[in-house]
PDB file of C-alpha atoms in Angstrom:
ATOM      1  CA  UNK J   1     -16.478  64.582   1.208  1.00 85.00           C
ATOM      2  CA  UNK J   2     -16.758  64.679   5.159  1.00 90.00           C
ATOM      3  CA  UNK J   3     -17.736  67.545   7.600  1.00 91.00           C
ATOM      4  CA  UNK J   4     -16.840  68.007  11.221  1.00 92.00           C
ATOM      5  CA  UNK J   5     -18.241  70.652  12.897  1.00 93.00           C
ATOM      6  CA  UNK J   6     -16.166  72.534  15.390  1.00 92.00           C
ATOM      7  CA  UNK J   7     -18.644  75.300  16.242  1.00 91.00           C
ATOM      8  CA  UNK J   8     -22.086  75.905  15.104  1.00 93.00           C
ATOM      9  CA  UNK J   9     -24.219  79.162  16.481  1.00 92.00           C
ATOM     10  CA  UNK J  10     -26.368  81.296  15.167  1.00 90.00           C
ATOM     11  CA  UNK J  11     -23.976  83.509  13.271  1.00 90.00           C
ATOM     12  CA  UNK J  12     -20.823  81.596  13.450  1.00 92.00           C
ATOM     13  CA  UNK J  13     -19.806  78.161  12.126  1.00 94.00           C
ATOM     14  CA  UNK J  14     -16.299  76.700  11.871  1.00 94.00           C
ATOM     15  CA  UNK J  15     -15.881  72.993  10.746  1.00 94.00           C
ATOM     16  CA  UNK J  16     -13.251  70.887   9.146  1.00 94.00           C
ATOM     17  CA  UNK J  17     -14.192  69.692   5.591  1.00 93.00           C
ATOM     18  CA  UNK J  18     -11.690  67.412   4.246  1.00 93.00           C
ATOM     19  CA  UNK J  19     -11.212  65.080   1.080  1.00 92.00           C
ATOM     20  CA  UNK J  20     -12.194  68.163  -1.018  1.00 92.00           C
ATOM     21  CA  UNK J  21     -10.863  69.306  -4.163  1.00 92.00           C
ATOM     22  CA  UNK J  22      -9.299  72.457  -3.402  1.00 91.00           C
ATOM     23  CA  UNK J  23     -11.517  74.436  -6.275  1.00 92.00           C
ATOM     24  CA  UNK J  24     -15.042  73.078  -4.458  1.00 91.00           C
ATOM     25  CA  UNK J  25     -13.561  74.734  -0.987  1.00 92.00           C
ATOM     26  CA  UNK J  26     -12.718  77.796  -2.827  1.00 94.00           C
ATOM     27  CA  UNK J  27     -16.117  77.493  -4.906  1.00 93.00           C
ATOM     28  CA  UNK J  28     -17.782  77.182  -1.763  1.00 93.00           C
ATOM     29  CA  UNK J  29     -16.481  80.282  -0.380  1.00 94.00           C
ATOM     30  CA  UNK J  30     -17.355  82.700  -3.266  1.00 94.00           C
ATOM     31  CA  UNK J  31     -20.527  81.229  -4.155  1.00 95.00           C
ATOM     32  CA  UNK J  32     -21.342  82.030   0.105  1.00 94.00           C
ATOM     33  CA  UNK J  33     -19.560  85.362  -0.376  1.00 93.00           C
ATOM     34  CA  UNK J  34     -21.579  86.452  -3.483  1.00 93.00           C
ATOM     35  CA  UNK J  35     -23.994  84.228  -5.152  1.00 93.00           C
ATOM     36  CA  UNK J  36     -26.283  83.147  -2.031  1.00 94.00           C
ATOM     37  CA  UNK J  37     -29.449  85.929  -2.717  1.00 94.00           C
ATOM     38  CA  UNK J  38     -30.626  87.558   0.542  1.00 94.00           C
ATOM     39  CA  UNK J  39     -32.899  90.143   1.520  1.00 94.00           C
ATOM     40  CA  UNK J  40     -31.867  93.692   1.227  1.00 94.00           C
ATOM     41  CA  UNK J  41     -33.687  97.125   1.174  1.00 95.00           C
ATOM     42  CA  UNK J  42     -32.983  98.652  -2.536  1.00 94.00           C
ATOM     43  CA  UNK J  43     -35.370 101.933  -2.718  1.00 93.00           C
ATOM     44  CA  UNK J  44     -36.437 104.175  -0.639  1.00 95.00           C
ATOM     45  CA  UNK J  45     -38.759 106.860  -0.582  1.00 96.00           C
ATOM     46  CA  UNK J  46     -38.690 109.397   1.184  1.00 96.00           C
ATOM     47  CA  UNK J  47     -41.237 111.720   2.908  1.00 96.00           C
ATOM     48  CA  UNK J  48     -39.856 113.500   5.211  1.00 94.00           C
ATOM     49  CA  UNK J  49     -36.492 114.323   6.417  1.00 94.00           C
ATOM     50  CA  UNK J  50     -35.250 117.183   8.784  1.00 91.00           C
ATOM     51  CA  UNK J  51     -32.101 115.793  10.382  1.00 90.00           C
ATOM     52  CA  UNK J  52     -28.580 116.102  10.525  1.00 89.00           C
ATOM     53  CA  UNK J  53     -28.529 113.328   7.861  1.00 90.00           C
ATOM     54  CA  UNK J  54     -28.952 114.043   3.929  1.00 91.00           C
ATOM     55  CA  UNK J  55     -31.587 111.964   2.201  1.00 93.00           C
ATOM     56  CA  UNK J  56     -29.127 109.719   0.223  1.00 94.00           C
ATOM     57  CA  UNK J  57     -26.743 109.089   3.481  1.00 93.00           C
ATOM     58  CA  UNK J  58     -30.073 107.760   5.139  1.00 94.00           C
ATOM     59  CA  UNK J  59     -31.020 105.510   2.678  1.00 95.00           C
ATOM     60  CA  UNK J  60     -27.959 104.316   2.326  1.00 94.00           C
ATOM     61  CA  UNK J  61     -27.648 102.498   6.021  1.00 94.00           C
ATOM     62  CA  UNK J  62     -31.142 101.526   5.224  1.00 94.00           C
ATOM     63  CA  UNK J  63     -29.860  98.935   3.223  1.00 94.00           C
ATOM     64  CA  UNK J  64     -26.660  97.838   4.999  1.00 95.00           C
ATOM     65  CA  UNK J  65     -29.465  96.692   7.995  1.00 95.00           C
ATOM     66  CA  UNK J  66     -30.141  92.785   7.052  1.00 95.00           C
ATOM     67  CA  UNK J  67     -33.312  91.503   6.873  1.00 95.00           C
ATOM     68  CA  UNK J  68     -34.572  87.478   7.117  1.00 94.00           C
ATOM     69  CA  UNK J  69     -34.455  86.367   4.272  1.00 92.00           C
ATOM     70  CA  UNK J  70     -37.322  84.232   3.112  1.00 88.00           C
ATOM     71  CA  UNK J  71     -36.434  82.569   0.101  1.00 89.00           C
ATOM     72  CA  UNK J  72     -39.528  79.974  -1.014  1.00 89.00           C
ATOM     73  CA  UNK J  73     -41.672  83.383  -0.854  1.00 90.00           C
ATOM     74  CA  UNK J  74     -39.619  85.507  -2.682  1.00 92.00           C
ATOM     75  CA  UNK J  75     -37.337  85.712  -6.559  1.00 91.00           C
ATOM     76  CA  UNK J  76     -35.107  87.400  -7.724  1.00 92.00           C
ATOM     77  CA  UNK J  77     -36.785  90.666  -9.279  1.00 90.00           C
ATOM     78  CA  UNK J  78     -35.096  89.286 -12.561  1.00 89.00           C
ATOM     79  CA  UNK J  79     -36.607  85.796 -12.251  1.00 89.00           C
ATOM     80  CA  UNK J  80     -40.064  87.236 -11.435  1.00 89.00           C
ATOM     81  CA  UNK J  81     -42.764  86.801 -13.666  1.00 89.00           C
ATOM     82  CA  UNK J  82     -43.215  90.939 -13.216  1.00 89.00           C
ATOM     83  CA  UNK J  83     -40.310  91.290 -14.994  1.00 83.00           C
ATOM     84  CA  UNK J  84     -38.668  92.965 -12.356  1.00 80.00           C
ATOM     85  CA  UNK J  85     -41.032  95.851 -12.477  1.00 85.00           C
ATOM     86  CA  UNK J  86     -41.977  94.960  -8.614  1.00 85.00           C
ATOM     87  CA  UNK J  87     -45.066  92.869  -7.317  1.00 89.00           C
ATOM     88  CA  UNK J  88     -45.273  91.187  -3.918  1.00 89.00           C
ATOM     89  CA  UNK J  89     -43.161  87.929  -5.270  1.00 89.00           C
ATOM     90  CA  UNK J  90     -40.299  89.889  -5.776  1.00 90.00           C
ATOM     91  CA  UNK J  91     -40.262  92.485  -3.197  1.00 91.00           C
ATOM     92  CA  UNK J  92     -41.784  94.218   0.022  1.00 92.00           C
ATOM     93  CA  UNK J  93     -41.709  97.703   1.896  1.00 94.00           C
ATOM     94  CA  UNK J  94     -41.242  98.847   5.185  1.00 95.00           C
ATOM     95  CA  UNK J  95     -42.083 102.011   6.816  1.00 95.00           C
ATOM     96  CA  UNK J  96     -41.049 103.942   9.572  1.00 95.00           C
ATOM     97  CA  UNK J  97     -42.089 107.767  10.616  1.00 94.00           C
ATOM     98  CA  UNK J  98     -40.585 108.780  13.461  1.00 93.00           C
ATOM     99  CA  UNK J  99     -40.130 112.366  15.715  1.00 91.00           C
ATOM    100  CA  UNK J 100     -37.800 113.280  17.793  1.00 79.00           C
ATOM    101  CA  UNK J 101     -35.768 113.507  20.388  1.00 86.00           C
ATOM    102  CA  UNK J 102     -35.049 109.853  20.643  1.00 92.00           C
ATOM    103  CA  UNK J 103     -32.744 107.844  18.620  1.00 93.00           C
ATOM    104  CA  UNK J 104     -34.073 105.402  15.796  1.00 94.00           C
ATOM    105  CA  UNK J 105     -33.661 102.156  15.832  1.00 94.00           C
ATOM    106  CA  UNK J 106     -33.526  99.410  12.742  1.00 94.00           C
ATOM    107  CA  UNK J 107     -36.318  97.583  15.231  1.00 93.00           C
ATOM    108  CA  UNK J 108     -38.384 100.239  13.976  1.00 93.00           C
ATOM    109  CA  UNK J 109     -39.161  99.903  10.548  1.00 94.00           C
ATOM    110  CA  UNK J 110     -42.584  97.956  10.521  1.00 94.00           C
ATOM    111  CA  UNK J 111     -42.223  95.500   7.922  1.00 93.00           C
ATOM    112  CA  UNK J 112     -45.638  94.506   5.355  1.00 92.00           C
ATOM    113  CA  UNK J 113     -44.351  91.287   6.119  1.00 90.00           C
ATOM    114  CA  UNK J 114     -43.871  89.490   8.651  1.00 90.00           C
ATOM    115  CA  UNK J 115     -41.988  86.760   8.504  1.00 90.00           C
ATOM    116  CA  UNK J 116     -39.586  89.574   6.920  1.00 92.00           C
ATOM    117  CA  UNK J 117     -38.123  91.600   9.296  1.00 92.00           C
ATOM    118  CA  UNK J 118     -34.786  93.053  10.584  1.00 93.00           C
ATOM    119  CA  UNK J 119     -31.980  90.384  11.702  1.00 92.00           C
ATOM    120  CA  UNK J 120     -30.940  93.103  14.114  1.00 91.00           C
ATOM    121  CA  UNK J 121     -33.074  95.653  15.861  1.00 92.00           C
ATOM    122  CA  UNK J 122     -30.666  97.654  17.371  1.00 92.00           C
ATOM    123  CA  UNK J 123     -28.860  99.136  14.775  1.00 94.00           C
ATOM    124  CA  UNK J 124     -28.752 102.784  15.646  1.00 94.00           C
ATOM    125  CA  UNK J 125     -30.408 104.618  12.130  1.00 93.00           C
ATOM    126  CA  UNK J 126     -30.356 108.252  13.230  1.00 92.00           C
ATOM    127  CA  UNK J 127     -30.276 110.583  16.217  1.00 91.00           C
ATOM    128  CA  UNK J 128     -32.937 112.814  16.106  1.00 91.00           C
ATOM    129  CA  UNK J 129     -33.450 116.066  17.872  1.00 88.00           C
ATOM    130  CA  UNK J 130     -36.412 118.141  19.193  1.00 87.00           C
ATOM    131  CA  UNK J 131     -38.895 118.761  16.349  1.00 88.00           C
ATOM    132  CA  UNK J 132     -36.897 116.733  13.258  1.00 91.00           C
ATOM    133  CA  UNK J 133     -38.682 114.253  12.130  1.00 93.00           C
ATOM    134  CA  UNK J 134     -37.850 111.444   9.662  1.00 95.00           C
ATOM    135  CA  UNK J 135     -40.994 109.265   7.555  1.00 96.00           C
ATOM    136  CA  UNK J 136     -40.114 106.586   4.832  1.00 95.00           C
ATOM    137  CA  UNK J 137     -40.909 103.652   3.034  1.00 95.00           C
ATOM    138  CA  UNK J 138     -38.365 101.065   2.497  1.00 95.00           C
ATOM    139  CA  UNK J 139     -38.750  98.906  -1.081  1.00 95.00           C
ATOM    140  CA  UNK J 140     -36.376  95.476  -0.019  1.00 94.00           C
ATOM    141  CA  UNK J 141     -35.597  92.606  -2.868  1.00 93.00           C
ATOM    142  CA  UNK J 142     -33.932  89.678  -3.252  1.00 93.00           C
ATOM    143  CA  UNK J 143     -30.657  90.406  -4.563  1.00 94.00           C
ATOM    144  CA  UNK J 144     -26.888  88.768  -4.726  1.00 93.00           C
ATOM    145  CA  UNK J 145     -23.467  90.037  -3.009  1.00 92.00           C
ATOM    146  CA  UNK J 146     -21.688  90.101  -6.601  1.00 92.00           C
ATOM    147  CA  UNK J 147     -24.129  93.125  -7.179  1.00 93.00           C
ATOM    148  CA  UNK J 148     -23.832  95.053  -4.220  1.00 93.00           C
ATOM    149  CA  UNK J 149     -21.818  94.190  -0.760  1.00 92.00           C
ATOM    150  CA  UNK J 150     -25.076  94.730   1.217  1.00 93.00           C
ATOM    151  CA  UNK J 151     -26.437  91.582  -0.603  1.00 94.00           C
ATOM    152  CA  UNK J 152     -23.495  90.113   0.932  1.00 93.00           C
ATOM    153  CA  UNK J 153     -24.986  87.419   3.435  1.00 91.00           C
ATOM    154  CA  UNK J 154     -21.515  85.729   4.324  1.00 91.00           C
ATOM    155  CA  UNK J 155     -19.408  87.888   6.308  1.00 90.00           C
ATOM    156  CA  UNK J 156     -15.800  86.955   6.899  1.00 86.00           C
ATOM    157  CA  UNK J 157     -15.688  83.557   4.917  1.00 91.00           C
ATOM    158  CA  UNK J 158     -12.457  82.108   4.696  1.00 92.00           C
ATOM    159  CA  UNK J 159     -10.293  78.419   4.566  1.00 93.00           C
ATOM    160  CA  UNK J 160      -7.297  77.812   5.946  1.00 92.00           C
ATOM    161  CA  UNK J 161      -5.438  74.372   5.105  1.00 93.00           C
ATOM    162  CA  UNK J 162      -5.631  71.909   7.663  1.00 93.00           C
ATOM    163  CA  UNK J 163      -1.897  71.822   9.857  1.00 93.00           C
ATOM    164  CA  UNK J 164      -0.825  68.818  10.318  1.00 93.00           C
ATOM    165  CA  UNK J 165       2.652  69.271  12.540  1.00 92.00           C
ATOM    166  CA  UNK J 166       4.920  66.779  13.420  1.00 92.00           C
ATOM    167  CA  UNK J 167       7.628  66.330  16.014  1.00 91.00           C
ATOM    168  CA  UNK J 168      10.181  64.321  15.447  1.00 90.00           C
ATOM    169  CA  UNK J 169      12.087  61.787  18.267  1.00 88.00           C
ATOM    170  CA  UNK J 170      16.098  63.740  18.646  1.00 87.00           C
ATOM    171  CA  UNK J 171      13.577  67.057  19.640  1.00 88.00           C
ATOM    172  CA  UNK J 172      15.825  68.488  22.513  1.00 87.00           C
ATOM    173  CA  UNK J 173      13.127  70.570  24.052  1.00 86.00           C
ATOM    174  CA  UNK J 174      15.434  73.642  23.987  1.00 87.00           C
ATOM    175  CA  UNK J 175      11.370  75.491  23.618  1.00 86.00           C
ATOM    176  CA  UNK J 176      12.748  78.039  21.246  1.00 89.00           C
ATOM    177  CA  UNK J 177      10.084  77.114  19.145  1.00 90.00           C
ATOM    178  CA  UNK J 178       7.489  77.806  21.624  1.00 91.00           C
ATOM    179  CA  UNK J 179       8.651  81.645  22.119  1.00 90.00           C
ATOM    180  CA  UNK J 180       8.926  82.192  18.583  1.00 90.00           C
ATOM    181  CA  UNK J 181       5.241  80.707  17.728  1.00 91.00           C
ATOM    182  CA  UNK J 182       3.055  83.725  17.154  1.00 92.00           C
ATOM    183  CA  UNK J 183       0.055  81.734  17.415  1.00 90.00           C
ATOM    184  CA  UNK J 184       1.168  79.686  21.136  1.00 89.00           C
ATOM    185  CA  UNK J 185       0.720  76.692  19.686  1.00 90.00           C
ATOM    186  CA  UNK J 186       3.156  74.705  21.456  1.00 90.00           C
ATOM    187  CA  UNK J 187       4.612  74.313  25.183  1.00 90.00           C
ATOM    188  CA  UNK J 188       6.494  72.637  27.026  1.00 90.00           C
ATOM    189  CA  UNK J 189       4.773  69.786  29.143  1.00 88.00           C
ATOM    190  CA  UNK J 190       7.375  67.648  31.660  1.00 86.00           C
ATOM    191  CA  UNK J 191      10.401  68.415  29.475  1.00 86.00           C
ATOM    192  CA  UNK J 192       8.639  67.221  25.952  1.00 88.00           C
ATOM    193  CA  UNK J 193       7.398  69.665  23.220  1.00 90.00           C
ATOM    194  CA  UNK J 194       3.896  69.029  22.462  1.00 89.00           C
ATOM    195  CA  UNK J 195       1.305  70.936  20.564  1.00 90.00           C
ATOM    196  CA  UNK J 196      -2.120  72.371  22.192  1.00 90.00           C
ATOM    197  CA  UNK J 197      -4.448  73.382  19.132  1.00 89.00           C
ATOM    198  CA  UNK J 198      -2.828  72.239  15.802  1.00 89.00           C
ATOM    199  CA  UNK J 199      -6.171  74.584  13.984  1.00 90.00           C
ATOM    200  CA  UNK J 200      -4.703  77.892  16.007  1.00 90.00           C
ATOM    201  CA  UNK J 201      -1.810  77.111  14.045  1.00 92.00           C
ATOM    202  CA  UNK J 202      -1.687  79.711  10.744  1.00 90.00           C
ATOM    203  CA  UNK J 203       1.161  77.625   8.670  1.00 91.00           C
ATOM    204  CA  UNK J 204       3.558  80.501   9.086  1.00 91.00           C
ATOM    205  CA  UNK J 205       6.478  77.760  10.161  1.00 90.00           C
ATOM    206  CA  UNK J 206       8.725  80.541  12.189  1.00 92.00           C
ATOM    207  CA  UNK J 207       8.815  77.320  14.398  1.00 91.00           C
ATOM    208  CA  UNK J 208      10.576  74.927  11.421  1.00 91.00           C
ATOM    209  CA  UNK J 209      13.424  77.732  10.928  1.00 91.00           C
ATOM    210  CA  UNK J 210      14.086  78.508  14.207  1.00 91.00           C
ATOM    211  CA  UNK J 211      15.080  74.539  14.887  1.00 90.00           C
ATOM    212  CA  UNK J 212      18.648  73.921  14.373  1.00 89.00           C
ATOM    213  CA  UNK J 213      18.253  70.292  14.317  1.00 89.00           C
ATOM    214  CA  UNK J 214      14.938  70.069  12.222  1.00 89.00           C
ATOM    215  CA  UNK J 215      12.941  68.740  14.659  1.00 90.00           C
ATOM    216  CA  UNK J 216       9.554  70.416  14.433  1.00 91.00           C
ATOM    217  CA  UNK J 217       7.768  69.850  10.909  1.00 91.00           C
ATOM    218  CA  UNK J 218       4.590  71.749   9.789  1.00 92.00           C
ATOM    219  CA  UNK J 219       2.644  70.154   7.037  1.00 92.00           C
ATOM    220  CA  UNK J 220      -0.362  70.992   5.470  1.00 92.00           C
ATOM    221  CA  UNK J 221      -2.363  68.425   5.059  1.00 91.00           C
ATOM    222  CA  UNK J 222      -3.753  68.252   1.173  1.00 89.00           C
ATOM    223  CA  UNK J 223      -7.616  68.444   0.511  1.00 91.00           C
ATOM    224  CA  UNK J 224      -8.865  69.289   3.931  1.00 93.00           C
ATOM    225  CA  UNK J 225      -9.518  72.746   5.072  1.00 94.00           C
ATOM    226  CA  UNK J 226     -10.741  74.461   8.217  1.00 94.00           C
ATOM    227  CA  UNK J 227     -13.540  76.775   7.274  1.00 93.00           C
ATOM    228  CA  UNK J 228     -14.411  79.714   9.022  1.00 93.00           C
ATOM    229  CA  UNK J 229     -17.672  81.473   8.163  1.00 93.00           C
ATOM    230  CA  UNK J 230     -19.915  84.468   9.858  1.00 93.00           C
ATOM    231  CA  UNK J 231     -23.641  85.231   8.433  1.00 93.00           C
ATOM    232  CA  UNK J 232     -24.990  89.303   8.674  1.00 91.00           C
ATOM    233  CA  UNK J 233     -28.430  87.591  10.107  1.00 90.00           C
ATOM    234  CA  UNK J 234     -30.123  87.290   7.147  1.00 92.00           C
ATOM    235  CA  UNK J 235     -29.667  83.680   7.697  1.00 93.00           C
ATOM    236  CA  UNK J 236     -28.868  81.016  10.225  1.00 93.00           C
ATOM    237  CA  UNK J 237     -24.754  80.039   9.468  1.00 93.00           C
ATOM    238  CA  UNK J 238     -25.917  76.511   8.776  1.00 93.00           C
ATOM    239  CA  UNK J 239     -28.312  77.563   6.031  1.00 93.00           C
ATOM    240  CA  UNK J 240     -26.251  79.584   4.463  1.00 94.00           C
ATOM    241  CA  UNK J 241     -24.552  77.029   3.960  1.00 93.00           C
ATOM    242  CA  UNK J 242     -26.414  74.680   3.039  1.00 94.00           C
ATOM    243  CA  UNK J 243     -27.675  77.515   0.283  1.00 94.00           C
ATOM    244  CA  UNK J 244     -24.419  77.901  -0.977  1.00 94.00           C
ATOM    245  CA  UNK J 245     -24.133  74.497  -1.879  1.00 93.00           C
ATOM    246  CA  UNK J 246     -27.397  74.348  -3.147  1.00 94.00           C
ATOM    247  CA  UNK J 247     -26.781  77.888  -5.274  1.00 93.00           C
ATOM    248  CA  UNK J 248     -23.317  75.578  -6.420  1.00 94.00           C
ATOM    249  CA  UNK J 249     -25.613  72.229  -7.458  1.00 95.00           C
ATOM    250  CA  UNK J 250     -28.296  74.870  -9.304  1.00 93.00           C
ATOM    251  CA  UNK J 251     -25.409  76.858 -11.734  1.00 93.00           C
ATOM    252  CA  UNK J 252     -23.561  73.483 -12.327  1.00 94.00           C
ATOM    253  CA  UNK J 253     -26.981  72.422 -13.979  1.00 96.00           C
ATOM    254  CA  UNK J 254     -27.131  75.377 -15.885  1.00 94.00           C
ATOM    255  CA  UNK J 255     -23.960  74.102 -17.274  1.00 95.00           C
ATOM    256  CA  UNK J 256     -25.235  71.503 -18.214  1.00 95.00           C
ATOM    257  CA  UNK J 257     -28.365  72.438 -19.917  1.00 95.00           C
ATOM    258  CA  UNK J 258     -26.118  74.978 -21.906  1.00 95.00           C
ATOM    259  CA  UNK J 259     -23.446  72.297 -22.959  1.00 95.00           C
ATOM    260  CA  UNK J 260     -26.112  69.631 -23.738  1.00 95.00           C
ATOM    261  CA  UNK J 261     -27.343  72.289 -26.135  1.00 93.00           C
ATOM    262  CA  UNK J 262     -23.853  72.148 -28.602  1.00 89.00           C
ATOM    263  CA  UNK J 263     -23.952  68.767 -30.440  1.00 76.00           C
TER     264      UNK J 263
ATOM    265  CA  UNK B   1     -23.477 107.992  13.418  1.00 87.00           C
ATOM    266  CA  UNK B   2     -21.326 104.878  13.865  1.00 91.00           C
ATOM    267  CA  UNK B   3     -21.624 103.208  10.339  1.00 93.00           C
ATOM    268  CA  UNK B   4     -23.737 100.278  10.103  1.00 94.00           C
ATOM    269  CA  UNK B   5     -21.209  97.875   9.182  1.00 94.00           C
ATOM    270  CA  UNK B   6     -17.667  96.952   8.807  1.00 94.00           C
ATOM    271  CA  UNK B   7     -16.238  98.962   5.902  1.00 93.00           C
ATOM    272  CA  UNK B   8     -14.028  96.442   4.972  1.00 92.00           C
ATOM    273  CA  UNK B   9     -15.601  92.427   6.479  1.00 91.00           C
ATOM    274  CA  UNK B  10     -19.246  94.162   6.007  1.00 91.00           C
ATOM    275  CA  UNK B  11     -19.773  92.453   9.712  1.00 93.00           C
ATOM    276  CA  UNK B  12     -22.858  94.263  11.256  1.00 93.00           C
ATOM    277  CA  UNK B  13     -21.127  96.455  14.425  1.00 94.00           C
ATOM    278  CA  UNK B  14     -23.606  98.833  14.924  1.00 94.00           C
ATOM    279  CA  UNK B  15     -25.769  97.388  17.500  1.00 93.00           C
ATOM    280  CA  UNK B  16     -22.310  96.806  19.674  1.00 94.00           C
ATOM    281  CA  UNK B  17     -22.367 101.046  19.549  1.00 94.00           C
ATOM    282  CA  UNK B  18     -24.308 101.804  22.268  1.00 93.00           C
ATOM    283  CA  UNK B  19     -22.725  99.357  24.717  1.00 95.00           C
ATOM    284  CA  UNK B  20     -19.130  99.514  23.768  1.00 95.00           C
ATOM    285  CA  UNK B  21     -19.020 103.872  24.475  1.00 94.00           C
ATOM    286  CA  UNK B  22     -21.729 103.211  27.538  1.00 95.00           C
ATOM    287  CA  UNK B  23     -18.519 101.125  29.102  1.00 95.00           C
ATOM    288  CA  UNK B  24     -15.493 103.090  27.524  1.00 95.00           C
ATOM    289  CA  UNK B  25     -16.690 105.939  29.492  1.00 94.00           C
ATOM    290  CA  UNK B  26     -16.792 104.073  32.337  1.00 95.00           C
ATOM    291  CA  UNK B  27     -12.913 103.415  31.940  1.00 95.00           C
ATOM    292  CA  UNK B  28     -13.479 100.054  30.840  1.00 94.00           C
ATOM    293  CA  UNK B  29     -10.370  98.730  28.731  1.00 95.00           C
ATOM    294  CA  UNK B  30     -12.083  99.301  24.952  1.00 94.00           C
ATOM    295  CA  UNK B  31      -9.778  95.953  23.905  1.00 94.00           C
ATOM    296  CA  UNK B  32     -11.462  93.870  26.224  1.00 95.00           C
ATOM    297  CA  UNK B  33     -15.015  95.792  25.743  1.00 95.00           C
ATOM    298  CA  UNK B  34     -14.104  94.753  22.367  1.00 95.00           C
ATOM    299  CA  UNK B  35     -13.623  90.862  23.082  1.00 95.00           C
ATOM    300  CA  UNK B  36     -17.044  90.929  25.379  1.00 95.00           C
ATOM    301  CA  UNK B  37     -19.032  91.837  22.057  1.00 94.00           C
ATOM    302  CA  UNK B  38     -17.509  89.096  19.910  1.00 91.00           C
ATOM    303  CA  UNK B  39     -15.445  91.882  17.502  1.00 93.00           C
ATOM    304  CA  UNK B  40     -12.408  89.885  17.147  1.00 91.00           C
ATOM    305  CA  UNK B  41     -11.694  91.048  13.504  1.00 92.00           C
ATOM    306  CA  UNK B  42      -9.156  93.900  13.728  1.00 94.00           C
ATOM    307  CA  UNK B  43     -10.909  95.659  10.853  1.00 94.00           C
ATOM    308  CA  UNK B  44     -14.427  95.228  13.231  1.00 94.00           C
ATOM    309  CA  UNK B  45     -12.766  96.706  15.892  1.00 95.00           C
ATOM    310  CA  UNK B  46     -11.191 100.220  14.449  1.00 95.00           C
ATOM    311  CA  UNK B  47     -14.400 100.676  13.541  1.00 95.00           C
ATOM    312  CA  UNK B  48     -15.763 101.186  16.776  1.00 94.00           C
ATOM    313  CA  UNK B  49     -12.436 102.453  18.331  1.00 94.00           C
ATOM    314  CA  UNK B  50     -11.604 105.980  15.947  1.00 94.00           C
ATOM    315  CA  UNK B  51     -15.152 106.223  15.474  1.00 94.00           C
ATOM    316  CA  UNK B  52     -15.978 110.113  16.418  1.00 92.00           C
ATOM    317  CA  UNK B  53     -20.016 111.510  16.991  1.00 89.00           C
ATOM    318  CA  UNK B  54     -20.563 114.877  14.770  1.00 87.00           C
ATOM    319  CA  UNK B  55     -24.715 114.909  15.508  1.00 83.00           C
ATOM    320  CA  UNK B  56     -23.880 117.239  18.688  1.00 83.00           C
ATOM    321  CA  UNK B  57     -21.766 119.580  16.444  1.00 86.00           C
ATOM    322  CA  UNK B  58     -24.100 119.234  13.085  1.00 81.00           C
ATOM    323  CA  UNK B  59     -27.953 119.212  15.698  1.00 78.00           C
ATOM    324  CA  UNK B  60     -27.585 123.326  15.831  1.00 79.00           C
ATOM    325  CA  UNK B  61     -27.032 124.150  12.596  1.00 78.00           C
ATOM    326  CA  UNK B  62     -30.010 122.358  11.451  1.00 66.00           C
TER     327      UNK B  62
END
């Protein structure tokens, strides 16, 4: 297995994963989407709300705000010593007290733990008008994406096969494939057909269909995948992939333990 | 209020709304503004493109 990184920023990662079975590539994708624990607001005590939104709507909006996750200080409520009742190991509170008229942003939430803050401070929660107030306490817990999408750290995660485009010697550079390609991967340079960026190819094979002399060939390279990963801000993209891999190891370990108990 | 995340993929789009609204009101091309804001997928683009603000409509009836 090896990885070629194409693009890596705080919120986005794009890399080529080589020499892996499809099952591992898909396992990584699914774990990033559904199994990596993240912090999200799960419970909201509303003390006063005279805004235009109902309490439930405000609570739903709060849940979707991404929080920076610190897996070293917190554990999942079901794994906690308190048994999920709520203690400082498995939950924290964020407070908000505001009066109109102004727009209340996610950055106005005051966290009880300086390490766990909102990942994006510019999310408008509610537009308060004159004499409208909002006072609430939100309780954030760790959770996994399989349970609710608010705990999903990876957004728009996916992969595609690595395309291999070969142009044969007998290509007459008619240019019909260039017009046909929806991703503008092909170009005619000095009367010769060339591939600009094979990573852009979406393997639709329209170029193969339009070529009368079968001079162009597009195949999927086996066991090589282009991964696209985006995060909601709760983890940096690199950290999210590492956490995903760790979760696979953890799950494989659990399976091993169960199997070893069977005689 | 603009939804916090894209309904389909879950990307946080609410934080881009104010810049989008301001620039579109200055007659910039909405498609280009979305490109600048890094909102690439069509699921996220429709969230901003099709949003209608209702807070001002409801506010007098509180």
